[in-house]
Amino acid sequence: MAQFNPTIIGFACNWCCYAGADLAGTSRMKYPANLRLIRVMCSGRIDPQFILRAFKEGADGVFIGGCHPGDCHYVSGNYKTEKRIFLLKNLLAGLGIESERLELNWVSASEGQIFADAVTAFTERIRKLGPLALDAPPSVSQDVAPELEAPAPAAESAGPPPADAESAKPDLGHLKAVPDAGQFACRIPQFKIPDGA
Amino acid sequence: MVDVSRHPNVELLTLSTIKKVSGFVGNFTVTLHQKARYVDASQCTACGDCAKVCPQRFPDEFNLGLSTRTAIYQPFPQAVPAAFCRNEKQCLGALPLACGKCLAACEKKCIDFDQKDIERDYEVGAIVLATGMDVFDATTLAEFGYGKYPDVLTSLEFERLCSAGGPTGGHIVKISDGEEPKDVVFIHCVGSRDKAVGNEYCSRVCCMFIIKQAHLLKDKMPGANVTSYYMDIRAYGKGFEEFYDRVREEGVRFKRGKPSEIFRRKGRLIVRVDDTLLGKVIEHETDMVVLGVGLVPSEGHRELAQALKLSLSSDRFFLEAHPKLRPVDTNIDGVYLAGCAQGPKDIPDTVAQAKGAASSAIALLNKGKVKVDPIVADINEDACSSCHICEALCPYQALVYDTQKHVMTVNQILCKGCGVCPSACPSGAITLRHYTSVQIDAQLDALLSKGGESREERAVAEKVEA
């Protein structure tokens, strides 16, 4: 069987990731040709609608590259991207798109190798996931609802949950990788926002 | 400083803080708060008659508490303007029963206890930040016993002791008993290159000022035993390495190792240090320890950064626009950096950067025009629902609400074209020129279409084939 060749759309900010990609190119580094890069001035320009449109129009994965936290050319655009992508990843699950198909990466202008490695790893991941099948009915919508309403078992008791609790849970399939859906309205970013940003 | 104060085109404002900065490059409005001096600086001749009669005594900040000053005082002999000032919190006041002795002593009658703080707006075209730095607070490092043992000094205190105009007239003595020290230890990198205190950076000037102070000490007291404990000697400037060699030849001993502890035993200070070149822990008995304290951002720099919307780098100093290509610019057009406000540096580097900043400001003002990038946000006023979501997102405060039209407007000089607002606008009223949604969608379509077909067209084609 021929190897699946995914189509990947990349959004790269002009100052860090795009320059990093440029460096990867001028340094003759190799990475899969599946990535098609779109330049934006700042990762903060990436409207979640662009990502959804990319998936709709046939992308199997979307790669986003911004500046490292604290390095944004526009002070704090990448923090906004981080929040938006986090929210969108949670929404994607509800739309029947695996959240692993969307990746946010920080690549600086000097990190050509890191860019090449990240793209290679992401392409491999999408290759394993296979083509995005959007035509399948979004069967997740019924499954997500009980999960949202069900009280978190850990909050009820400190002891081990009853044995049947696991089996009573609906089979969420690929949704298991998604963090607790209830927390996505507000979340502390993974990194510390420096003062003055 | 005297030159600056006398220049016809320079208005020097002392005792002033920036309250608010609005506007943009070429059109800044700076609101300054000038504290009352309580002395008419244009009349005062700095004769000092007022200080002679003042009954109050406080630690002198300039001599770091090694001497005292009165409540009406001149901060230091060469202070500009050459006039006295009064600390209203320390002064007993002018009530007939309180004090008011200085009022009577002043021949020129230039002391005015009723002077008020002034707040004034200044229209300026460019701003140069040269707010300097502070020194590291050595009391943070309890292991060195600074503040506990009087003979553990900071380098700045030692500098005052060395100064002919200092509290001891340049005579180096132990603070504890007034005797001359026979053995002095210098410690490098106190509060710099130290992750434990949150200062990872090298303060750059300490190596050289410690070498200079060791030289001064050897010069004044050739018989004294002078030892310097260092992590690395960074003598990187012009003539610095030669000076370091010369001081070593003068008999100052440089030992590699960072002291771990200072304590007192039988009236003498003991410095415990791992001499990394000898490979063993030694206890150095000494009379005086000088801590080579590093530089930290000046007090109030965060408020200033907020007022000017500037960013700070990870070391908490002001962030330059580009570390190599734009080292005097900031991310705000028309605001420039000079000196230690941007990061620790020595005098030659500060002078070089200050000249760069001044030239940048002059070049900007002389043109009378600024070039702005064409990539800016535009607002479709008909679509704007005035939800204000974009306003809070803009890091440049380029989005301003028009209270007449009830729509947001973009200040195209402040806008840097990042595009955070168009992707947040729920009404789709904002477009970023050259990066509009239509343009990006077109790119997406072009990149994703296989043979010019969209996903739907492909699906139809597949069905037909089946």
XYZ file of C-alpha atoms in Angstrom:
663
model
C 0.000 0.000 0.000
C 1.274 3.422 -0.881
C 2.225 5.594 2.052
C -0.402 8.164 3.032
C 0.793 11.608 2.095
C -0.996 14.104 4.289
C -1.700 17.677 3.315
C -0.588 20.026 6.035
C -1.230 23.743 6.197
C 1.192 25.790 8.232
C 0.775 29.294 9.551
C 4.013 30.990 10.483
C 4.597 34.369 11.982
C 6.813 36.641 9.938
C 9.406 37.314 12.626
C 10.158 34.000 14.261
C 8.753 30.852 12.720
C 8.825 32.027 9.104
C 12.385 33.225 9.560
C 13.178 29.891 11.209
C 11.687 28.097 8.215
C 13.746 30.327 5.970
C 16.859 29.377 7.910
C 15.968 25.705 7.619
C 15.763 26.241 3.871
C 18.956 28.224 3.430
C 20.764 25.727 5.685
C 19.605 22.900 3.376
C 17.808 21.087 6.163
C 15.356 18.426 5.135
C 11.757 18.162 6.204
C 8.723 16.571 4.544
C 7.256 18.480 1.638
C 3.731 17.987 2.958
C 3.741 21.364 4.690
C 2.349 24.343 2.821
C 3.244 27.485 4.663
C 1.205 30.677 4.882
C 2.954 33.716 6.267
C 1.176 36.062 8.661
C 2.725 39.023 10.404
C 1.999 37.591 13.845
C 0.600 34.298 15.031
C -2.059 36.499 16.650
C -3.452 37.122 13.152
C -4.472 33.474 12.857
C -8.208 33.527 13.092
C -9.510 30.125 14.279
C -11.774 30.326 11.253
C -8.734 29.964 8.984
C -7.874 26.711 10.703
C -11.410 25.388 10.429
C -11.493 26.400 6.801
C -8.209 24.610 6.209
C -9.643 21.406 7.677
C -12.814 21.844 5.674
C -10.949 22.415 2.442
C -8.871 19.291 2.762
C -6.002 19.789 5.185
C -5.153 16.748 7.284
C -3.250 18.792 9.804
C -2.600 22.415 10.684
C 0.748 23.535 12.029
C 1.109 26.917 13.709
C 4.426 28.519 14.489
C 4.911 31.595 16.607
C 7.596 33.289 18.619
C 8.686 31.898 21.949
C 6.793 33.270 24.947
C 8.162 36.696 25.739
C 9.775 37.080 22.307
C 6.747 38.222 20.323
C 7.584 41.041 17.941
C 4.174 42.473 18.783
C 4.626 42.215 22.553
C 1.957 39.627 23.326
C 0.406 38.252 20.138
C 1.635 34.718 20.811
C -0.097 34.605 24.200
C -3.376 35.346 22.457
C -2.659 32.601 19.945
C -1.936 30.141 22.709
C -5.322 30.793 24.311
C -7.170 30.631 20.995
C -5.513 27.389 19.931
C -6.229 25.824 23.289
C -9.917 26.686 22.980
C -10.030 25.574 19.376
C -8.419 22.210 20.194
C -11.281 21.534 22.565
C -13.831 22.591 19.980
C -12.236 20.420 17.285
C -13.057 17.320 19.293
C -16.698 18.256 19.172
C -16.476 18.604 15.416
C -15.006 15.145 15.009
C -11.492 16.316 14.296
C -8.737 14.894 16.467
C -7.127 17.715 18.396
C -3.693 16.250 17.566
C -4.230 17.416 14.020
C -3.643 20.961 15.215
C -0.255 21.863 16.594
C 1.087 25.075 18.034
C 4.845 25.390 18.166
C 7.242 28.071 19.241
C 10.120 28.438 16.801
C 12.527 31.336 16.865
C 14.285 32.798 13.840
C 17.489 30.991 14.776
C 15.878 27.588 15.220
C 15.945 26.182 11.711
C 16.700 22.694 12.970
C 13.911 22.856 15.542
C 11.494 23.924 12.817
C 12.556 21.051 10.573
C 12.302 18.564 13.446
C 8.895 19.857 14.532
C 7.510 19.655 11.015
C 8.937 16.157 10.549
C 7.431 14.942 13.815
C 4.085 16.558 13.075
C 3.931 15.095 9.571
C 4.679 11.635 10.975
C 1.933 12.081 13.525
C -0.613 13.051 10.879
C 0.583 10.178 8.706
C -0.236 7.786 11.565
C -3.615 9.423 12.159
C -4.509 8.909 8.524
C -6.608 11.129 6.285
C -9.101 13.424 7.922
C -12.559 11.986 7.329
C -14.931 14.866 7.672
C -17.744 13.161 5.781
C -18.391 10.793 8.690
C -21.282 12.012 10.830
C -20.053 13.771 13.960
C -20.920 10.907 16.301
C -19.153 12.603 19.171
C -21.904 15.101 19.900
C -24.008 12.622 21.901
C -20.990 11.284 23.725
C -19.607 14.601 24.830
C -22.801 15.761 26.533
C -22.879 13.153 29.374
C -19.190 13.688 29.932
C -19.751 17.407 30.456
C -22.645 16.868 32.832
C -21.190 13.972 34.762
C -19.584 15.066 38.016
C -15.851 14.500 38.110
C -15.231 11.231 39.995
C -12.003 12.523 41.529
C -13.791 15.410 43.195
C -16.293 13.125 44.956
C -13.988 10.889 46.911
C -10.289 10.598 47.463
C -10.461 6.779 47.399
C -10.359 4.637 44.271
C -13.482 4.922 42.126
C -15.902 1.985 42.109
C -15.070 -0.646 39.545
C -18.199 -0.099 37.506
C -17.524 3.628 37.174
C -15.056 2.959 34.408
C -17.334 0.667 32.490
C -20.303 3.027 32.867
C -18.411 5.775 31.101
C -19.318 6.259 27.467
C -16.692 5.187 25.009
C -15.150 8.434 23.897
C -12.643 6.869 21.534
C -10.181 9.422 20.316
C -11.696 12.088 22.550
C -9.839 10.615 25.522
C -6.810 12.669 24.641
C -8.794 15.852 25.143
C -8.384 17.383 28.593
C -11.421 17.787 30.792
C -13.824 19.678 28.597
C -15.213 21.604 31.548
C -12.016 23.528 32.104
C -11.660 25.132 28.746
C -13.384 28.402 29.444
C -10.501 29.667 31.498
C -7.139 28.143 31.980
C -3.864 29.412 33.220
C -1.379 29.345 30.337
C 1.352 26.765 30.617
C 4.031 29.388 30.843
C 4.356 32.446 32.962
C 3.518 35.725 31.257
C 6.388 38.058 32.079
C 5.588 41.370 33.651
C 5.146 44.197 31.262
C 4.129 41.969 28.416
C 25.251 67.891 34.329
C 26.136 71.537 34.761
C 26.460 71.836 30.977
C 23.015 70.349 30.531
C 21.456 72.629 33.119
C 22.930 75.722 31.430
C 22.098 74.780 27.856
C 19.542 77.228 26.430
C 17.611 74.441 24.700
C 17.482 72.079 27.650
C 14.916 72.384 30.379
C 16.096 70.339 33.326
C 13.410 69.140 35.717
C 14.595 67.549 38.904
C 12.471 65.817 41.578
C 10.092 64.815 38.784
C 8.339 61.581 37.923
C 6.391 60.632 34.818
C 2.726 60.166 35.660
C 1.255 59.517 32.270
C 2.320 59.351 28.651
C -0.190 59.561 25.841
C 0.061 60.113 22.125
C 2.505 58.635 19.684
C 5.781 59.287 17.926
C 6.188 63.012 17.291
C 3.154 63.882 19.390
C 3.677 62.612 22.913
C 2.019 64.317 25.832
C 3.933 63.601 29.008
C 2.352 64.429 32.338
C 5.069 65.137 34.873
C 4.721 65.374 38.595
C 7.336 67.658 40.043
C 7.783 67.467 43.761
C 8.097 70.686 45.662
C 11.669 71.587 46.549
C 10.547 74.196 49.142
C 13.547 76.285 48.056
C 13.552 78.655 45.113
C 16.321 77.071 43.047
C 16.855 80.200 40.982
C 17.541 82.275 44.114
C 19.439 79.768 46.267
C 23.202 80.196 46.239
C 23.841 76.970 48.152
C 25.597 78.930 50.894
C 24.537 76.334 53.440
C 23.415 78.751 56.179
C 20.107 76.931 56.465
C 21.719 73.534 57.025
C 23.952 74.975 59.742
C 20.948 75.868 61.912
C 18.814 72.801 61.169
C 18.507 70.700 64.331
C 17.470 67.485 62.543
C 19.899 64.674 61.596
C 19.276 61.788 59.209
C 21.426 59.217 57.414
C 22.944 60.758 54.306
C 21.708 58.807 51.277
C 24.640 59.855 49.136
C 27.129 58.428 51.637
C 24.876 55.408 52.113
C 24.234 56.199 55.741
C 27.932 56.491 56.607
C 27.393 60.153 57.518
C 24.443 62.360 58.401
C 22.645 65.249 56.806
C 20.067 67.793 57.924
C 16.415 68.007 56.901
C 17.245 70.885 54.533
C 20.200 69.763 52.463
C 22.003 69.475 49.179
C 21.972 65.824 48.083
C 25.669 65.942 47.246
C 28.183 68.747 46.661
C 28.015 68.704 42.842
C 24.236 68.313 42.676
C 22.459 70.109 39.842
C 20.779 72.551 40.290
C 23.161 73.901 42.906
C 20.422 74.557 45.425
C 19.245 73.126 48.697
C 16.044 71.167 49.102
C 13.905 70.352 52.078
C 12.474 66.983 53.022
C 9.048 67.961 54.312
C 8.571 64.694 56.196
C 11.754 65.167 58.213
C 11.486 68.914 58.763
C 9.959 70.076 62.031
C 7.968 72.701 60.159
C 7.561 76.426 60.267
C 5.033 76.856 63.027
C 6.304 79.437 65.516
C 6.544 76.755 68.168
C 8.056 74.121 65.915
C 11.285 75.281 64.268
C 11.619 77.497 61.207
C 15.247 78.297 62.029
C 16.302 77.969 58.404
C 13.730 80.573 57.342
C 15.413 83.065 59.616
C 18.929 82.031 58.601
C 18.368 82.355 54.846
C 19.650 85.720 53.700
C 18.062 85.508 50.248
C 14.709 84.476 51.744
C 14.368 81.759 49.160
C 12.960 79.053 51.434
C 9.216 78.653 50.988
C 7.478 76.040 53.130
C 4.208 76.578 51.265
C 5.502 75.486 47.879
C 3.226 72.927 46.227
C 3.917 69.922 43.999
C 3.320 70.745 40.341
C 1.739 68.557 37.701
C 2.334 69.719 34.158
C 1.875 68.462 30.618
C 4.735 68.603 28.156
C 4.356 68.204 24.409
C 7.349 66.262 23.127
C 8.268 64.490 19.932
C 10.583 61.806 21.262
C 11.494 60.334 24.636
C 14.881 59.030 25.755
C 14.814 56.806 28.808
C 17.992 56.983 30.839
C 16.684 56.015 34.234
C 19.774 54.108 35.290
C 19.873 51.280 37.774
C 20.040 50.422 41.456
C 22.518 48.173 43.192
C 21.608 44.747 44.458
C 20.351 44.641 48.033
C 23.054 42.581 49.750
C 20.877 41.892 52.806
C 19.070 39.352 50.597
C 22.090 37.063 50.872
C 22.129 36.300 54.586
C 25.231 34.078 54.279
C 27.431 37.125 53.734
C 26.234 38.769 56.937
C 25.756 42.166 55.341
C 23.825 44.311 57.803
C 24.853 41.970 60.620
C 28.598 42.596 60.679
C 29.524 46.282 60.339
C 32.765 45.457 58.526
C 30.982 43.729 55.675
C 30.458 46.568 53.188
C 29.040 46.860 49.735
C 31.299 48.122 46.980
C 29.367 51.390 46.879
C 29.963 51.987 50.578
C 33.634 51.189 50.089
C 33.692 53.663 47.203
C 32.440 56.387 49.554
C 35.112 55.436 52.110
C 37.789 55.778 49.399
C 36.481 59.134 48.223
C 38.348 62.215 49.383
C 34.948 63.907 49.695
C 33.476 60.960 51.566
C 32.541 60.548 55.200
C 36.100 59.716 56.300
C 37.854 62.077 53.913
C 39.256 59.171 51.937
C 40.659 57.368 54.952
C 39.798 53.675 54.778
C 38.769 52.460 58.210
C 36.756 49.648 59.702
C 33.242 50.783 60.554
C 33.271 48.741 63.763
C 36.247 50.383 65.504
C 37.658 53.061 63.199
C 40.969 51.160 62.835
C 42.689 50.645 59.515
C 42.062 47.160 58.138
C 45.151 44.995 57.598
C 43.407 42.424 55.472
C 40.585 43.121 53.037
C 38.591 40.618 51.014
C 36.635 41.509 47.869
C 33.865 39.202 46.694
C 32.729 39.236 43.073
C 29.316 38.453 41.637
C 27.186 39.276 44.670
C 23.677 39.314 43.259
C 24.790 38.750 39.660
C 25.104 35.472 37.767
C 23.068 33.978 40.577
C 19.892 32.113 39.699
C 19.047 31.763 43.386
C 18.338 35.490 43.661
C 16.761 35.681 40.215
C 19.594 37.584 38.548
C 21.052 35.302 35.932
C 22.791 38.085 34.063
C 26.332 39.365 34.459
C 26.346 42.939 35.743
C 29.410 43.642 33.593
C 30.874 46.491 35.633
C 31.602 44.740 38.942
C 34.823 42.962 37.931
C 36.383 46.215 36.864
C 35.191 48.352 39.771
C 36.418 45.737 42.235
C 39.795 45.679 40.494
C 39.817 49.472 40.645
C 38.884 49.497 44.335
C 41.583 46.923 45.093
C 44.000 49.203 43.274
C 42.847 52.236 45.311
C 43.265 50.247 48.512
C 46.775 49.116 47.578
C 47.568 52.695 46.655
C 46.401 54.085 49.998
C 47.650 51.200 52.141
C 50.488 49.352 50.390
C 50.964 47.093 53.407
C 47.419 45.770 53.428
C 46.671 42.224 52.382
C 44.126 42.389 49.553
C 42.421 39.275 48.208
C 39.702 39.086 45.600
C 37.484 36.022 45.251
C 36.023 35.711 41.784
C 34.035 33.295 39.649
C 35.495 34.597 36.376
C 37.285 37.856 35.702
C 35.568 39.616 32.839
C 38.008 42.336 31.819
C 36.608 42.753 28.347
C 36.970 46.490 27.581
C 39.711 48.599 26.071
C 42.660 48.628 28.426
C 40.813 46.546 31.020
C 42.953 43.424 30.814
C 46.098 45.535 31.053
C 44.725 47.205 34.167
C 43.869 43.821 35.682
C 47.439 42.649 35.061
C 48.832 45.803 36.612
C 46.715 45.406 39.755
C 47.856 41.785 40.072
C 51.443 42.968 39.847
C 50.704 45.472 42.612
C 50.156 42.520 44.911
C 46.406 42.047 44.919
C 45.719 38.323 45.049
C 42.959 36.973 42.858
C 41.597 33.614 43.919
C 38.987 31.670 42.019
C 36.046 30.670 44.169
C 32.766 32.019 45.409
C 32.635 32.355 49.201
C 29.869 30.350 50.774
C 29.714 31.996 54.145
C 31.043 34.860 56.246
C 31.010 34.626 60.027
C 32.813 36.135 63.008
C 35.262 34.283 65.198
C 37.231 35.939 68.016
C 36.417 39.424 66.733
C 37.626 38.703 63.193
C 35.657 37.949 60.068
C 36.105 34.509 58.541
C 35.376 34.013 54.856
C 34.803 30.361 54.033
C 35.486 29.684 50.412
C 36.071 26.774 48.111
C 39.232 27.725 46.248
C 38.459 25.973 42.995
C 41.999 26.266 41.666
C 43.508 24.691 44.775
C 40.559 22.350 45.054
C 40.062 22.790 48.781
C 37.902 24.734 51.188
C 39.775 27.461 52.999
C 38.878 29.808 55.826
C 40.229 33.285 55.234
C 40.609 35.410 58.360
C 40.126 39.080 57.533
C 39.238 42.527 58.882
C 36.972 43.851 56.180
C 34.874 42.316 53.409
C 33.673 44.275 50.381
C 30.777 42.736 48.461
C 30.907 43.511 44.750
C 27.182 44.003 44.361
C 25.585 43.685 40.964
C 23.195 46.031 39.228
C 19.423 45.700 39.253
C 16.723 47.705 37.470
C 16.001 51.039 39.067
C 13.136 51.494 41.451
C 9.925 52.449 39.703
C 10.929 51.014 36.328
C 7.792 48.876 36.189
C 5.524 51.892 36.609
C 7.513 53.675 33.929
C 7.209 50.670 31.619
C 3.462 50.712 32.162
C 3.175 54.449 31.550
C 5.118 54.152 28.294
C 3.768 50.695 27.316
C 7.291 49.367 27.088
C 8.312 45.764 27.470
C 10.827 44.423 29.920
C 13.274 41.676 29.066
C 13.643 38.585 31.225
C 16.303 40.326 33.329
C 13.674 43.033 34.097
C 15.568 45.821 32.338
C 13.857 47.678 29.486
C 13.685 45.652 26.302
C 15.299 47.064 23.188
C 13.620 46.694 19.798
C 16.336 44.354 18.543
C 19.353 43.143 20.530
C 21.775 43.633 17.645
C 20.302 45.925 15.031
C 18.198 48.327 17.088
C 19.802 48.436 20.509
C 18.665 51.971 21.393
C 15.103 51.769 20.050
C 12.144 50.293 21.860
C 9.013 48.643 20.568
C 7.340 52.058 20.829
C 8.384 54.408 18.046
C 9.924 57.606 19.331
C 11.044 56.122 22.644
C 14.748 55.406 22.989
C 16.915 53.815 25.653
C 20.265 54.849 27.005
C 22.496 53.406 29.662
C 21.681 50.973 32.429
C 17.933 51.363 31.906
C 18.452 48.878 29.057
C 20.887 46.630 30.883
C 24.024 46.841 33.026
C 26.833 48.610 31.246
C 29.872 50.730 31.984
C 30.465 54.402 31.293
C 31.932 54.174 27.746
C 29.081 51.922 26.640
C 26.550 54.234 28.255
C 28.026 57.268 26.521
C 27.960 55.438 23.198
C 24.361 54.363 23.643
C 23.299 57.796 24.892
C 24.789 59.422 21.804
C 23.001 56.864 19.678
C 19.704 57.547 21.427
C 20.114 61.318 21.183
C 21.019 61.087 17.482
C 18.026 58.835 16.812
C 15.737 61.319 18.509
C 17.224 64.256 16.598
C 17.048 62.400 13.275
C 13.414 61.640 13.946
C 12.477 65.190 14.939
C 14.454 66.896 12.181
C 12.618 65.054 9.430
C 9.282 66.218 10.754
C 7.666 63.199 9.150
C 7.563 59.530 10.006
C 7.310 56.590 7.694
C 4.705 54.082 8.762
C 4.231 50.539 7.576
C 1.361 50.034 5.152
C 0.314 46.900 7.055
C -2.240 48.364 9.453
C -5.707 47.469 10.592
C -8.772 49.109 9.071
C -12.212 49.301 10.588
C -15.429 49.015 8.647
C -17.426 51.522 10.634
C -20.736 50.157 9.370
C -19.976 46.692 10.690
C -18.468 47.717 14.044
C -20.830 46.894 16.877
C -18.670 48.785 19.419
C -18.207 45.710 21.598
C -14.711 46.917 22.624
C -13.244 43.390 22.458
C -10.416 44.583 20.235
C -9.554 47.524 22.453
C -8.218 45.388 25.289
C -6.278 43.102 22.950
C -4.196 45.775 21.257
C -0.751 45.944 22.851
C -0.154 49.394 21.336
C -3.394 51.112 22.348
C -3.913 51.865 18.675
C -7.647 51.239 18.877
C -9.536 54.232 20.136
C -13.268 54.473 20.628
C -14.898 57.340 18.796
C -17.546 58.566 21.195
C -19.147 60.717 18.495
C -19.647 58.005 15.898
C -19.809 55.149 18.427
C -17.310 53.033 16.538
C -13.743 51.959 17.111
C -11.078 53.758 15.138
C -7.488 52.751 14.396
C -4.638 55.133 14.984
C -2.574 54.174 11.967
C 0.648 55.482 13.418
C 0.360 53.447 16.587
C -0.863 50.320 14.780
C 1.980 47.923 14.059
C -0.100 45.532 11.997
C 0.077 42.397 14.106
C -3.461 41.380 13.257
C -4.586 40.312 16.697
C -7.712 42.481 16.457
C -9.103 41.298 13.084
C -8.970 37.701 14.223
C -10.824 38.617 17.412
C -13.501 40.902 15.951
C -16.820 39.038 16.225
C -18.435 41.296 13.628
C -15.617 40.900 11.132
C -15.404 44.664 11.025
C -11.612 44.833 11.191
C -9.382 43.967 8.286
C -5.621 43.886 8.287
C -4.325 45.400 5.099
C -2.348 42.906 2.992
C -3.455 40.088 5.300
C -7.217 40.256 4.919
C -9.348 37.203 5.584
C -10.208 37.097 1.896
C -6.540 36.992 0.966
C -5.692 34.281 3.484
C -8.728 32.249 2.458
C -7.617 32.534 -1.145
C -4.174 31.272 -0.165
C -5.753 28.383 1.701
C -7.927 27.491 -1.259
C -4.994 27.649 -3.627
C -2.814 25.510 -1.380
C -5.487 22.917 -0.724
C -7.169 22.576 -4.071
C -6.005 19.544 -6.004
C -6.133 20.436 -9.641
C -8.163 23.548 -8.923
C -10.978 21.678 -7.187
C -12.307 22.321 -3.740
C -13.234 19.516 -1.347
C -16.914 19.686 -2.382
C -16.080 19.533 -6.062
C -13.799 16.575 -5.442
C -16.520 14.777 -3.490
C -18.971 15.294 -6.335
C -16.388 14.059 -8.827
C -15.721 10.925 -6.745
C -19.446 10.132 -6.553
C -19.809 10.512 -10.278
C -16.878 8.177 -10.796
C -18.442 5.591 -8.495
